[in-house]
Amino acid sequence: GENVEQHPSTLSVQEGDSAVIKCTYSDSASNYFPWYKQELGKGPQLIIDIRSNVGEKKDQRIAVTLNKTAKHFSLHITETQPEDSAVYFCAARPLGGGATNKLIFGTGTLLAVQP
Amino acid sequence: GAGVSQSPRYKVAKRGQDVALRCDPISGHVSLFWYQQALGQGPEFLTYFQNEAQLDKSGLPSDRFFAERPEGSVSTLKIQRTQQEDSAVYLCASSLGAVGVKGDTQYFGPGTRLTVL
């Protein structure tokens, strides 16, 4: 089945610096890749997503890139702010196995932005 | 507007007790998912409903886990004879459609934290 690996597990940056989180997936038929931000005691919140027919997508300080050949996708946060501190999860949606749109999540990255 | 809501937010059960966790998806959302999130891990898929039909229950860890969505809106995840390894946060998510772009975005609730003593 689909497997998603995420690195690094923890990331500490200074306010204003950029942060990059990388994920790889195993199922080449996966076609949808969302990124979620999870704050303590809350459910995951979608921050950006990308579909397999697109190589890059940007929304203000957040961007995602997808390399289908290498089966890699990355989250880039520029000009980080303390409120960006949270756990970030990547996910992939495999195509096989029927009608479900289930997501396979990575293990998460704890981002700490130091003021 | 209202998002996905879950209740209770916290549940403590003694080993062997049965528990029921409720999910109220966003109104009109066709798809509903349950995920289990262990401490320090990403959410793991449990089961999927399209309206009232349970189309995928491949992630349910044992026959002690049962989910239903009888009228295609509210869903209940039931765990019978709880064990300590069932301790986790149970997340519910819904999406507007079943396929295509409308089926992509999953909106998550705050989760129910289950602790089995």
PDB file of N, CA and C in Angstrom, chain B residues 31-92:
ATOM      1  N   SER B  31     -19.126  12.933   1.786  1.00  0.00           N
ATOM      2  CA  SER B  31     -18.113  11.993   2.261  1.00  0.00           C
ATOM      3  C   SER B  31     -17.761  12.241   3.717  1.00  0.00           C
ATOM      4  N   LEU B  32     -17.568  11.146   4.445  1.00  0.00           N
ATOM      5  CA  LEU B  32     -17.180  11.234   5.854  1.00  0.00           C
ATOM      6  C   LEU B  32     -16.123  10.181   6.134  1.00  0.00           C
ATOM      7  N   PHE B  33     -15.082  10.601   6.828  1.00  0.00           N
ATOM      8  CA  PHE B  33     -13.948   9.738   7.140  1.00  0.00           C
ATOM      9  C   PHE B  33     -13.725   9.709   8.652  1.00  0.00           C
ATOM     10  N   TRP B  34     -13.248   8.579   9.139  1.00  0.00           N
ATOM     11  CA  TRP B  34     -12.722   8.471  10.500  1.00  0.00           C
ATOM     12  C   TRP B  34     -11.239   8.116  10.406  1.00  0.00           C
ATOM     13  N   TYR B  35     -10.438   8.803  11.222  1.00  0.00           N
ATOM     14  CA  TYR B  35      -9.012   8.532  11.331  1.00  0.00           C
ATOM     15  C   TYR B  35      -8.665   8.352  12.815  1.00  0.00           C
ATOM     16  N   GLN B  36      -7.613   7.595  13.056  1.00  0.00           N
ATOM     17  CA  GLN B  36      -7.076   7.410  14.401  1.00  0.00           C
ATOM     18  C   GLN B  36      -5.689   8.043  14.448  1.00  0.00           C
ATOM     19  N   GLN B  37      -5.432   8.873  15.467  1.00  0.00           N
ATOM     20  CA  GLN B  37      -4.124   9.512  15.578  1.00  0.00           C
ATOM     21  C   GLN B  37      -3.501   9.161  16.922  1.00  0.00           C
ATOM     22  N   ALA B  38      -2.480   8.331  16.884  1.00  0.00           N
ATOM     23  CA  ALA B  38      -1.732   8.002  18.087  1.00  0.00           C
ATOM     24  C   ALA B  38      -0.805   9.171  18.427  1.00  0.00           C
ATOM     25  N   LEU B  39      -0.386   9.227  19.670  1.00  0.00           N
ATOM     26  CA  LEU B  39       0.449  10.338  20.142  1.00  0.00           C
ATOM     27  C   LEU B  39       1.728  10.452  19.320  1.00  0.00           C
ATOM     28  N   GLY B  40       1.966  11.625  18.773  1.00  0.00           N
ATOM     29  CA  GLY B  40       3.184  11.862  18.020  1.00  0.00           C
ATOM     30  C   GLY B  40       3.194  11.297  16.612  1.00  0.00           C
ATOM     31  N   GLN B  41       2.042  10.845  16.151  1.00  0.00           N
ATOM     32  CA  GLN B  41       1.956  10.247  14.818  1.00  0.00           C
ATOM     33  C   GLN B  41       0.965  10.991  13.928  1.00  0.00           C
ATOM     34  N   GLY B  42       0.992  10.682  12.645  1.00  0.00           N
ATOM     35  CA  GLY B  42       0.004  11.231  11.738  1.00  0.00           C
ATOM     36  C   GLY B  42      -1.295  10.453  11.816  1.00  0.00           C
ATOM     37  N   PRO B  43      -2.377  11.056  11.369  1.00  0.00           N
ATOM     38  CA  PRO B  43      -3.661  10.335  11.368  1.00  0.00           C
ATOM     39  C   PRO B  43      -3.592   9.097  10.477  1.00  0.00           C
ATOM     40  N   GLU B  44      -4.271   8.040  10.904  1.00  0.00           N
ATOM     41  CA  GLU B  44      -4.347   6.806  10.112  1.00  0.00           C
ATOM     42  C   GLU B  44      -5.811   6.516   9.797  1.00  0.00           C
ATOM     43  N   PHE B  45      -6.059   6.210   8.535  1.00  0.00           N
ATOM     44  CA  PHE B  45      -7.415   5.976   8.047  1.00  0.00           C
ATOM     45  C   PHE B  45      -8.062   4.778   8.734  1.00  0.00           C
ATOM     46  N   LEU B  46      -9.327   4.966   9.121  1.00  0.00           N
ATOM     47  CA  LEU B  46     -10.106   3.857   9.675  1.00  0.00           C
ATOM     48  C   LEU B  46     -11.199   3.416   8.715  1.00  0.00           C
ATOM     49  N   THR B  47     -12.080   4.365   8.326  1.00  0.00           N
ATOM     50  CA  THR B  47     -13.220   3.972   7.521  1.00  0.00           C
ATOM     51  C   THR B  47     -13.779   5.181   6.771  1.00  0.00           C
ATOM     52  N   TYR B  48     -14.557   4.903   5.707  1.00  0.00           N
ATOM     53  CA  TYR B  48     -15.078   5.943   4.830  1.00  0.00           C
ATOM     54  C   TYR B  48     -16.545   5.686   4.491  1.00  0.00           C
ATOM     55  N   PHE B  49     -17.338   6.748   4.556  1.00  0.00           N
ATOM     56  CA  PHE B  49     -18.745   6.690   4.162  1.00  0.00           C
ATOM     57  C   PHE B  49     -18.988   7.646   3.003  1.00  0.00           C
ATOM     58  N   GLN B  50     -19.784   7.181   2.054  1.00  0.00           N
ATOM     59  CA  GLN B  50     -20.334   8.057   1.039  1.00  0.00           C
ATOM     60  C   GLN B  50     -21.842   8.059   1.283  1.00  0.00           C
ATOM     61  N   ASN B  51     -22.345   9.184   1.736  1.00  0.00           N
ATOM     62  CA  ASN B  51     -23.720   9.243   2.266  1.00  0.00           C
ATOM     63  C   ASN B  51     -23.856   8.193   3.374  1.00  0.00           C
ATOM     64  N   GLU B  52     -24.819   7.298   3.283  1.00  0.00           N
ATOM     65  CA  GLU B  52     -24.989   6.321   4.356  1.00  0.00           C
ATOM     66  C   GLU B  52     -24.228   5.021   4.101  1.00  0.00           C
ATOM     67  N   ALA B  53     -23.628   4.912   2.938  1.00  0.00           N
ATOM     68  CA  ALA B  53     -22.946   3.675   2.574  1.00  0.00           C
ATOM     69  C   ALA B  53     -21.498   3.667   3.068  1.00  0.00           C
ATOM     70  N   GLN B  54     -21.145   2.618   3.787  1.00  0.00           N
ATOM     71  CA  GLN B  54     -19.770   2.454   4.239  1.00  0.00           C
ATOM     72  C   GLN B  54     -18.995   1.744   3.141  1.00  0.00           C
ATOM     73  N   LEU B  55     -18.221   2.502   2.386  1.00  0.00           N
ATOM     74  CA  LEU B  55     -17.561   1.947   1.205  1.00  0.00           C
ATOM     75  C   LEU B  55     -16.186   1.364   1.492  1.00  0.00           C
ATOM     76  N   ASP B  56     -15.598   1.738   2.603  1.00  0.00           N
ATOM     77  CA  ASP B  56     -14.251   1.253   2.899  1.00  0.00           C
ATOM     78  C   ASP B  56     -14.096   1.181   4.408  1.00  0.00           C
ATOM     79  N   LYS B  57     -13.865  -0.004   4.915  1.00  0.00           N
ATOM     80  CA  LYS B  57     -13.595  -0.154   6.354  1.00  0.00           C
ATOM     81  C   LYS B  57     -12.291  -0.904   6.562  1.00  0.00           C
ATOM     82  N   SER B  58     -11.419  -0.785   5.577  1.00  0.00           N
ATOM     83  CA  SER B  58     -10.173  -1.535   5.594  1.00  0.00           C
ATOM     84  C   SER B  58      -9.235  -1.139   6.721  1.00  0.00           C
ATOM     85  N   GLY B  59      -9.399   0.072   7.292  1.00  0.00           N
ATOM     86  CA  GLY B  59      -8.490   0.528   8.332  1.00  0.00           C
ATOM     87  C   GLY B  59      -8.945   0.200   9.746  1.00  0.00           C
ATOM     88  N   LEU B  60     -10.124  -0.332   9.911  1.00  0.00           N
ATOM     89  CA  LEU B  60     -10.586  -0.678  11.254  1.00  0.00           C
ATOM     90  C   LEU B  60      -9.697  -1.777  11.814  1.00  0.00           C
ATOM     91  N   PRO B  61      -9.109  -1.561  12.994  1.00  0.00           N
ATOM     92  CA  PRO B  61      -8.077  -2.488  13.489  1.00  0.00           C
ATOM     93  C   PRO B  61      -8.603  -3.841  13.953  1.00  0.00           C
ATOM     94  N   SER B  62      -9.845  -3.909  14.341  1.00  0.00           N
ATOM     95  CA  SER B  62     -10.390  -5.192  14.778  1.00  0.00           C
ATOM     96  C   SER B  62     -11.908  -5.149  14.689  1.00  0.00           C
ATOM     97  N   ASP B  63     -12.522  -6.284  14.921  1.00  0.00           N
ATOM     98  CA  ASP B  63     -13.993  -6.333  14.875  1.00  0.00           C
ATOM     99  C   ASP B  63     -14.630  -5.682  16.101  1.00  0.00           C
ATOM    100  N   ARG B  64     -13.789  -5.150  17.005  1.00  0.00           N
ATOM    101  CA  ARG B  64     -14.353  -4.384  18.119  1.00  0.00           C
ATOM    102  C   ARG B  64     -14.749  -2.977  17.686  1.00  0.00           C
ATOM    103  N   PHE B  65     -14.272  -2.568  16.509  1.00  0.00           N
ATOM    104  CA  PHE B  65     -14.553  -1.236  15.994  1.00  0.00           C
ATOM    105  C   PHE B  65     -15.693  -1.301  14.984  1.00  0.00           C
ATOM    106  N   PHE B  66     -16.652  -0.405  15.171  1.00  0.00           N
ATOM    107  CA  PHE B  66     -17.824  -0.391  14.300  1.00  0.00           C
ATOM    108  C   PHE B  66     -18.235   1.050  14.060  1.00  0.00           C
ATOM    109  N   ALA B  67     -18.558   1.387  12.819  1.00  0.00           N
ATOM    110  CA  ALA B  67     -18.985   2.749  12.514  1.00  0.00           C
ATOM    111  C   ALA B  67     -20.271   2.706  11.723  1.00  0.00           C
ATOM    112  N   GLU B  68     -21.074   3.747  11.888  1.00  0.00           N
ATOM    113  CA  GLU B  68     -22.324   3.838  11.152  1.00  0.00           C
ATOM    114  C   GLU B  68     -22.642   5.288  10.840  1.00  0.00           C
ATOM    115  N   ARG B  69     -23.475   5.446   9.815  1.00  0.00           N
ATOM    116  CA  ARG B  69     -23.928   6.776   9.388  1.00  0.00           C
ATOM    117  C   ARG B  69     -25.319   6.566   8.765  1.00  0.00           C
ATOM    118  N   PRO B  70     -26.277   6.206   9.570  1.00  0.00           N
ATOM    119  CA  PRO B  70     -27.560   5.677   9.086  1.00  0.00           C
ATOM    120  C   PRO B  70     -28.362   6.603   8.186  1.00  0.00           C
ATOM    121  N   GLU B  71     -28.256   7.920   8.396  1.00  0.00           N
ATOM    122  CA  GLU B  71     -29.053   8.839   7.589  1.00  0.00           C
ATOM    123  C   GLU B  71     -28.184   9.704   6.689  1.00  0.00           C
ATOM    124  N   GLY B  72     -26.937   9.314   6.574  1.00  0.00           N
ATOM    125  CA  GLY B  72     -26.061  10.046   5.662  1.00  0.00           C
ATOM    126  C   GLY B  72     -25.571  11.373   6.194  1.00  0.00           C
ATOM    127  N   SER B  73     -25.735  11.627   7.496  1.00  0.00           N
ATOM    128  CA  SER B  73     -25.195  12.874   8.061  1.00  0.00           C
ATOM    129  C   SER B  73     -24.327  12.533   9.273  1.00  0.00           C
ATOM    130  N   VAL B  74     -24.906  12.526  10.449  1.00  0.00           N
ATOM    131  CA  VAL B  74     -24.158  12.215  11.672  1.00  0.00           C
ATOM    132  C   VAL B  74     -23.606  10.793  11.611  1.00  0.00           C
ATOM    133  N   SER B  75     -22.395  10.641  12.142  1.00  0.00           N
ATOM    134  CA  SER B  75     -21.782   9.314  12.197  1.00  0.00           C
ATOM    135  C   SER B  75     -21.348   9.006  13.629  1.00  0.00           C
ATOM    136  N   THR B  76     -21.364   7.732  13.953  1.00  0.00           N
ATOM    137  CA  THR B  76     -20.917   7.271  15.263  1.00  0.00           C
ATOM    138  C   THR B  76     -19.874   6.183  15.081  1.00  0.00           C
ATOM    139  N   LEU B  77     -18.767   6.318  15.792  1.00  0.00           N
ATOM    140  CA  LEU B  77     -17.740   5.285  15.847  1.00  0.00           C
ATOM    141  C   LEU B  77     -17.860   4.615  17.214  1.00  0.00           C
ATOM    142  N   LYS B  78     -18.076   3.322  17.203  1.00  0.00           N
ATOM    143  CA  LYS B  78     -18.247   2.583  18.441  1.00  0.00           C
ATOM    144  C   LYS B  78     -17.082   1.626  18.624  1.00  0.00           C
ATOM    145  N   ILE B  79     -16.554   1.593  19.821  1.00  0.00           N
ATOM    146  CA  ILE B  79     -15.476   0.670  20.159  1.00  0.00           C
ATOM    147  C   ILE B  79     -15.969  -0.187  21.314  1.00  0.00           C
ATOM    148  N   GLN B  80     -16.000  -1.467  21.092  1.00  0.00           N
ATOM    149  CA  GLN B  80     -16.463  -2.397  22.127  1.00  0.00           C
ATOM    150  C   GLN B  80     -15.266  -2.950  22.896  1.00  0.00           C
ATOM    151  N   ARG B  81     -15.511  -3.241  24.158  1.00  0.00           N
ATOM    152  CA  ARG B  81     -14.479  -3.877  25.005  1.00  0.00           C
ATOM    153  C   ARG B  81     -13.131  -3.187  24.823  1.00  0.00           C
ATOM    154  N   THR B  82     -13.094  -1.903  25.148  1.00  0.00           N
ATOM    155  CA  THR B  82     -11.891  -1.103  24.902  1.00  0.00           C
ATOM    156  C   THR B  82     -10.650  -1.698  25.554  1.00  0.00           C
ATOM    157  N   GLN B  83      -9.539  -1.527  24.860  1.00  0.00           N
ATOM    158  CA  GLN B  83      -8.228  -1.961  25.328  1.00  0.00           C
ATOM    159  C   GLN B  83      -7.318  -0.736  25.434  1.00  0.00           C
ATOM    160  N   GLN B  84      -6.235  -0.874  26.169  1.00  0.00           N
ATOM    161  CA  GLN B  84      -5.326   0.256  26.346  1.00  0.00           C
ATOM    162  C   GLN B  84      -4.759   0.744  25.020  1.00  0.00           C
ATOM    163  N   GLU B  85      -4.551  -0.169  24.092  1.00  0.00           N
ATOM    164  CA  GLU B  85      -3.991   0.233  22.796  1.00  0.00           C
ATOM    165  C   GLU B  85      -4.977   1.042  21.953  1.00  0.00           C
ATOM    166  N   ASP B  86      -6.224   1.133  22.405  1.00  0.00           N
ATOM    167  CA  ASP B  86      -7.194   1.965  21.695  1.00  0.00           C
ATOM    168  C   ASP B  86      -7.043   3.438  22.048  1.00  0.00           C
ATOM    169  N   SER B  87      -6.243   3.736  23.072  1.00  0.00           N
ATOM    170  CA  SER B  87      -6.036   5.131  23.482  1.00  0.00           C
ATOM    171  C   SER B  87      -5.410   5.907  22.329  1.00  0.00           C
ATOM    172  N   ALA B  88      -6.093   6.988  21.926  1.00  0.00           N
ATOM    173  CA  ALA B  88      -5.663   7.781  20.773  1.00  0.00           C
ATOM    174  C   ALA B  88      -6.644   8.935  20.621  1.00  0.00           C
ATOM    175  N   VAL B  89      -6.348   9.814  19.671  1.00  0.00           N
ATOM    176  CA  VAL B  89      -7.322  10.828  19.259  1.00  0.00           C
ATOM    177  C   VAL B  89      -8.031  10.307  18.021  1.00  0.00           C
ATOM    178  N   TYR B  90      -9.349  10.345  18.053  1.00  0.00           N
ATOM    179  CA  TYR B  90     -10.136   9.888  16.909  1.00  0.00           C
ATOM    180  C   TYR B  90     -10.665  11.120  16.185  1.00  0.00           C
ATOM    181  N   LEU B  91     -10.253  11.248  14.945  1.00  0.00           N
ATOM    182  CA  LEU B  91     -10.588  12.406  14.125  1.00  0.00           C
ATOM    183  C   LEU B  91     -11.646  12.042  13.095  1.00  0.00           C
ATOM    184  N   CYS B  92     -12.552  12.936  12.889  1.00  0.00           N
ATOM    185  CA  CYS B  92     -13.554  12.803  11.839  1.00  0.00           C
ATOM    186  C   CYS B  92     -13.297  13.894  10.806  1.00  0.00           C
TER     187      CYS B  92
END
